[in-house]
Short mmCIF file of C-alpha atoms in Angstrom, two decimals:
data_model
loop_
_atom_site.label_atom_id
_atom_site.label_comp_id
_atom_site.label_asym_id
_atom_site.label_seq_id
_atom_site.Cartn_x
_atom_site.Cartn_y
_atom_site.Cartn_z
CA MET A 26 25.72 0.00 7.17
CA ALA A 27 25.70 2.46 4.29
CA PHE A 28 23.12 5.17 4.77
CA THR A 29 21.84 5.00 1.24
CA ILE A 30 18.91 3.18 -0.31
CA ASP A 31 19.99 0.72 -2.97
CA LEU A 32 17.45 -1.95 -3.85
CA THR A 33 19.47 -3.53 -6.63
CA GLY A 34 18.71 -7.24 -6.75
CA GLN A 35 15.33 -6.84 -5.02
CA ASN A 36 12.08 -7.78 -6.74
CA ALA A 37 8.89 -5.92 -5.87
CA ILE A 38 5.17 -6.28 -6.44
CA VAL A 39 3.09 -3.11 -6.00
CA THR A 40 -0.67 -3.64 -6.18
CA GLY A 41 -2.80 -0.87 -7.61
CA SER A 42 0.22 0.81 -9.17
CA THR A 43 -1.08 2.06 -12.50
CA ARG A 44 -1.84 5.52 -11.11
CA GLY A 45 -1.65 7.85 -8.12
CA ILE A 46 0.14 6.74 -4.96
CA GLY A 47 0.81 3.25 -6.29
CA ARG A 48 2.50 4.54 -9.40
CA ALA A 49 4.67 6.90 -7.34
CA ILE A 50 5.69 3.97 -5.13
CA ALA A 51 6.59 1.86 -8.16
CA GLN A 52 8.62 4.72 -9.61
CA ALA A 53 10.54 5.20 -6.35
CA LEU A 54 11.39 1.50 -6.15
CA VAL A 55 12.55 1.47 -9.78
CA THR A 56 14.71 4.54 -9.19
CA ALA A 57 16.33 2.77 -6.22
CA GLY A 58 17.27 -0.16 -8.47
CA ALA A 59 14.52 -2.70 -7.74
CA LYS A 60 12.80 -4.78 -10.36
CA VAL A 61 9.13 -3.85 -10.13
CA ALA A 62 5.95 -5.59 -11.18
CA VAL A 63 3.39 -2.88 -11.91
CA CYS A 64 0.01 -4.36 -11.07
CA GLY A 65 -3.54 -3.47 -11.99
CA ARG A 66 -6.71 -5.19 -13.09
CA GLU A 67 -6.04 -4.41 -16.75
CA GLN A 68 -2.96 -6.08 -18.23
CA ALA A 69 -2.62 -3.52 -21.03
CA LYS A 70 -2.69 -0.56 -18.64
CA ALA A 71 -0.19 -2.19 -16.29
CA ALA A 72 2.15 -2.94 -19.19
CA ALA A 73 1.91 0.63 -20.49
CA VAL A 74 2.76 2.13 -17.10
CA ALA A 75 5.63 -0.32 -16.62
CA ALA A 76 7.09 0.78 -19.96
CA GLU A 77 6.78 4.43 -18.95
CA LEU A 78 8.59 3.90 -15.65
CA GLY A 79 11.69 2.49 -17.27
CA GLY A 80 14.17 0.32 -15.43
CA THR A 81 13.45 -3.39 -15.11
CA THR A 82 9.69 -3.63 -14.89
CA MET A 83 6.82 -5.79 -16.01
CA GLY A 84 3.12 -5.14 -16.23
CA VAL A 85 1.04 -7.76 -14.47
CA ALA A 86 -2.72 -8.24 -14.28
CA LEU A 87 -3.60 -8.61 -10.60
CA ASP A 88 -7.03 -8.41 -9.00
CA VAL A 89 -6.76 -8.42 -5.20
CA GLY A 90 -10.26 -9.90 -5.05
CA ASP A 91 -9.22 -13.01 -6.98
CA SER A 92 -6.81 -15.50 -5.38
CA ALA A 93 -6.09 -17.17 -8.73
CA SER A 94 -5.13 -13.82 -10.24
CA ILE A 95 -2.77 -13.13 -7.34
CA GLU A 96 -1.15 -16.56 -7.53
CA ALA A 97 -0.61 -16.11 -11.28
CA ALA A 98 1.02 -12.71 -10.73
CA VAL A 99 3.36 -14.04 -8.03
CA ASP A 100 4.23 -17.03 -10.23
CA ALA A 101 5.04 -14.72 -13.15
CA VAL A 102 7.39 -12.62 -11.03
CA THR A 103 9.01 -15.70 -9.51
CA LYS A 104 9.62 -17.29 -12.90
CA ALA A 105 10.98 -14.08 -14.40
CA TRP A 106 13.08 -12.79 -11.53
CA GLY A 107 13.41 -15.51 -8.92
CA GLY A 108 10.87 -14.50 -6.29
CA VAL A 109 9.30 -11.58 -4.48
CA ASP A 110 11.36 -9.61 -1.96
CA ILE A 111 9.10 -6.60 -1.49
CA LEU A 112 5.30 -6.59 -1.43
CA VAL A 113 3.44 -3.29 -1.29
CA ASN A 114 -0.31 -3.64 -0.77
CA ASN A 115 -1.60 -0.36 -2.15
CA ALA A 116 -4.76 -1.37 -3.99
CA GLY A 117 -7.93 -0.19 -2.29
CA ILE A 118 -11.41 1.13 -2.91
CA THR A 119 -14.06 3.26 -1.22
CA LYS A 120 -17.84 2.96 -1.20
CA ASP A 121 -18.82 5.74 1.17
CA ASN A 122 -22.17 6.09 2.89
CA LEU A 123 -23.59 6.91 6.29
CA LEU A 124 -23.94 3.75 8.35
CA LEU A 125 -27.74 3.65 8.30
CA ARG A 126 -27.67 3.87 4.51
CA LEU A 127 -24.74 1.49 4.03
CA ASP A 128 -25.79 -1.83 2.54
CA ASP A 129 -24.14 -5.23 2.79
CA GLU A 130 -22.65 -4.99 -0.69
CA GLN A 131 -20.92 -1.70 0.12
CA TRP A 132 -19.56 -3.13 3.36
CA ASP A 133 -18.47 -6.49 1.95
CA THR A 134 -16.87 -5.12 -1.22
CA VAL A 135 -14.66 -2.65 0.66
CA ILE A 136 -13.63 -5.16 3.34
CA ASP A 137 -12.88 -7.76 0.67
CA ALA A 138 -10.70 -5.47 -1.45
CA ASN A 139 -8.89 -3.53 1.26
CA LEU A 140 -8.45 -6.14 3.99
CA LYS A 141 -8.97 -9.59 2.55
CA GLY A 142 -7.06 -8.50 -0.56
CA ALA A 143 -3.99 -7.87 1.59
CA TYR A 144 -4.46 -11.25 3.28
CA ARG A 145 -4.51 -12.91 -0.13
CA THR A 146 -1.39 -11.21 -1.48
CA VAL A 147 0.66 -11.63 1.69
CA LYS A 148 -0.22 -15.31 1.87
CA ALA A 149 0.77 -15.79 -1.78
CA CYS A 150 4.19 -14.20 -1.22
CA LEU A 151 5.10 -15.64 2.19
CA LYS A 152 6.45 -19.04 1.17
CA GLY A 153 8.92 -17.51 -1.26
CA MET A 154 10.03 -14.93 1.30
CA MET A 155 10.47 -17.66 3.92
CA LYS A 156 12.74 -19.61 1.57
CA LYS A 157 14.84 -16.50 1.03
CA ARG A 158 14.72 -15.72 4.76
CA ARG A 159 14.10 -12.10 3.84
CA GLY A 160 11.06 -10.06 2.91
CA ARG A 161 9.54 -6.62 3.20
CA ILE A 162 5.76 -6.34 3.45
CA ILE A 163 4.32 -2.81 3.42
CA ASN A 164 0.58 -2.36 3.71
CA ILE A 165 -0.90 1.01 2.82
CA THR A 166 -3.52 1.83 5.43
CA SER A 167 -4.92 5.32 6.15
CA VAL A 168 -5.27 7.88 8.90
CA VAL A 169 -8.98 7.09 8.62
CA GLY A 170 -8.15 3.71 10.13
CA LEU A 171 -6.68 5.53 13.13
CA MET A 172 -9.28 8.22 13.69
CA GLY A 173 -12.44 7.16 11.82
CA ASN A 174 -14.40 9.34 9.45
CA LYS A 175 -18.07 10.15 8.88
CA GLY A 176 -19.53 8.16 6.03
CA GLN A 177 -16.58 5.77 5.89
CA SER A 178 -17.26 3.12 8.52
CA ASN A 179 -16.53 0.34 6.01
CA TYR A 180 -13.31 1.97 4.78
CA ALA A 181 -12.16 2.82 8.31
CA ALA A 182 -12.83 -0.74 9.45
CA SER A 183 -10.85 -2.18 6.54
CA LYS A 184 -7.89 0.11 7.17
CA ALA A 185 -7.95 -0.40 10.94
CA GLY A 186 -8.08 -4.14 10.29
CA LEU A 187 -4.88 -3.84 8.26
CA LEU A 188 -3.09 -2.57 11.37
CA GLY A 189 -3.88 -5.67 13.42
CA PHE A 190 -3.23 -7.94 10.45
CA THR A 191 0.18 -6.37 9.83
CA LYS A 192 1.26 -6.62 13.46
CA SER A 193 0.26 -10.29 13.55
CA VAL A 194 2.23 -11.04 10.36
CA ALA A 195 5.21 -9.16 11.82
CA LYS A 196 5.18 -11.33 14.94
CA GLU A 197 4.66 -14.60 13.07
CA TYR A 198 7.48 -14.16 10.54
CA ALA A 199 10.12 -11.98 12.19
CA SER A 200 12.25 -15.05 12.88
CA ARG A 201 12.41 -15.67 9.13
CA GLY A 202 13.84 -12.23 8.40
CA ILE A 203 10.52 -10.86 7.16
CA THR A 204 9.31 -7.45 8.30
CA ALA A 205 5.74 -6.17 8.01
CA ASN A 206 4.81 -2.52 8.45
CA CYS A 207 2.09 -0.04 7.53
CA VAL A 208 2.19 3.39 5.96
CA ALA A 209 -0.82 5.54 6.85
CA PRO A 210 -1.32 8.41 4.41
CA GLY A 211 -3.26 11.50 5.33
CA TYR A 212 -4.87 13.74 2.71
CA ILE A 213 -2.90 13.32 -0.50
CA GLU A 214 -3.07 15.31 -3.73
CA THR A 215 -5.17 13.20 -6.08
CA ASP A 216 -7.65 13.84 -8.87
CA MET A 217 -10.39 13.86 -6.22
CA THR A 218 -8.75 16.41 -3.91
CA ALA A 219 -7.72 18.56 -6.88
CA ALA A 220 -11.41 18.92 -7.73
CA LEU A 221 -12.30 20.27 -4.29
CA PRO A 222 -13.45 23.90 -4.10
CA GLU A 223 -10.91 26.30 -2.63
CA GLU A 224 -12.96 26.75 0.55
CA ALA A 225 -12.97 22.99 1.11
CA ARG A 226 -9.21 22.80 0.61
CA ALA A 227 -8.71 25.71 3.01
CA ALA A 228 -10.82 23.90 5.61
CA LEU A 229 -8.58 20.85 5.29
CA PHE A 230 -5.46 22.93 5.80
CA GLN A 231 -6.80 24.16 9.15
CA HIS A 232 -6.38 20.63 10.48
CA ILE A 233 -2.96 19.95 8.94
CA PRO A 234 -0.06 21.60 10.80
CA LEU A 235 2.14 21.59 7.66
CA GLU A 236 -0.69 23.43 5.86
CA ARG A 237 -0.59 21.46 2.64
CA LEU A 238 -1.84 18.23 1.18
CA GLY A 239 0.62 15.42 0.82
CA ARG A 240 2.06 14.34 -2.50
CA PRO A 241 2.16 10.75 -3.76
CA GLU A 242 5.94 11.03 -3.54
CA ASP A 243 5.66 11.62 0.22
CA ILE A 244 4.11 8.17 0.60
CA ALA A 245 6.59 6.65 -1.84
CA GLY A 246 9.47 7.93 0.29
CA ALA A 247 8.11 6.20 3.37
CA VAL A 248 7.66 2.94 1.46
CA LEU A 249 11.18 3.23 0.06
CA TYR A 250 12.59 3.50 3.59
CA LEU A 251 10.60 0.51 4.89
CA SER A 252 11.68 -1.54 1.86
CA SER A 253 15.35 -0.91 2.50
CA ASP A 254 18.03 -2.20 4.87
CA LEU A 255 17.76 1.10 6.73
CA ALA A 256 14.54 -0.33 8.20
CA SER A 257 15.87 -3.83 8.87
CA TYR A 258 15.11 -3.42 12.62
CA VAL A 259 11.64 -1.94 12.09
CA THR A 260 8.63 -4.24 12.08
CA GLY A 261 5.02 -4.16 13.20
CA GLN A 262 4.95 -0.37 13.00
CA VAL A 263 2.67 2.26 11.49
CA LEU A 264 4.43 5.14 9.78
CA VAL A 265 1.92 8.00 9.59
CA VAL A 266 2.55 10.41 6.71
CA ASP A 267 -0.09 13.10 7.17
CA GLY A 268 1.55 16.48 7.75
CA GLY A 269 0.75 16.21 11.46
CA LEU A 270 -3.00 15.68 11.10
CA VAL A 271 -3.42 13.00 13.78
CA MET A 272 -0.45 13.58 16.06
#
């Protein structure tokens, strides 16, 4: 085995990849030689980001809350490139509130997008992967799914649910050459964390042994590894990328 990551000939779908972590993941896959479908709710935005990334890319409208939208996206990739080899479930939302103030809509919307959305996309891609007898499924969960967080019971439940879902998929389809793993980001540099006051950022660093926030590229590197042949014997695992926060 060559200890390099070359994804030439592999076709990837990355949900929620028009910005932030998803975009960094898409860029990493493109750089490694994969063909990448950049996915977002807005076709125009997805197409614009795909053009910016270079390589062999396409912009695809994909709403993880809509099975028909997902099926159409998978069909488009299959017709253009011959199937999906790598699926990265990155799309997710938050609707934070303390439990006693959390309403059914806030609970249901987050569970539907973050957990049921992954169920929908994995199910849409599985038949094609089974025919190829190869597939890489990477679900982006969160350290919040491992440790909980005040005001995020819905988000934590959705991300913890992804862990059990992923392990079940890994067991069901290992015999078909399909692996399923999770990446659990910690606190990552985003527009939201950049807006935090300095004292709030300093408080975060007290809990992170590496004393910095993660970068989107840190998550992209983990996904790149799990997408590659270097991880061909890794399945049903959770790769935590958090600077040591929850070790």
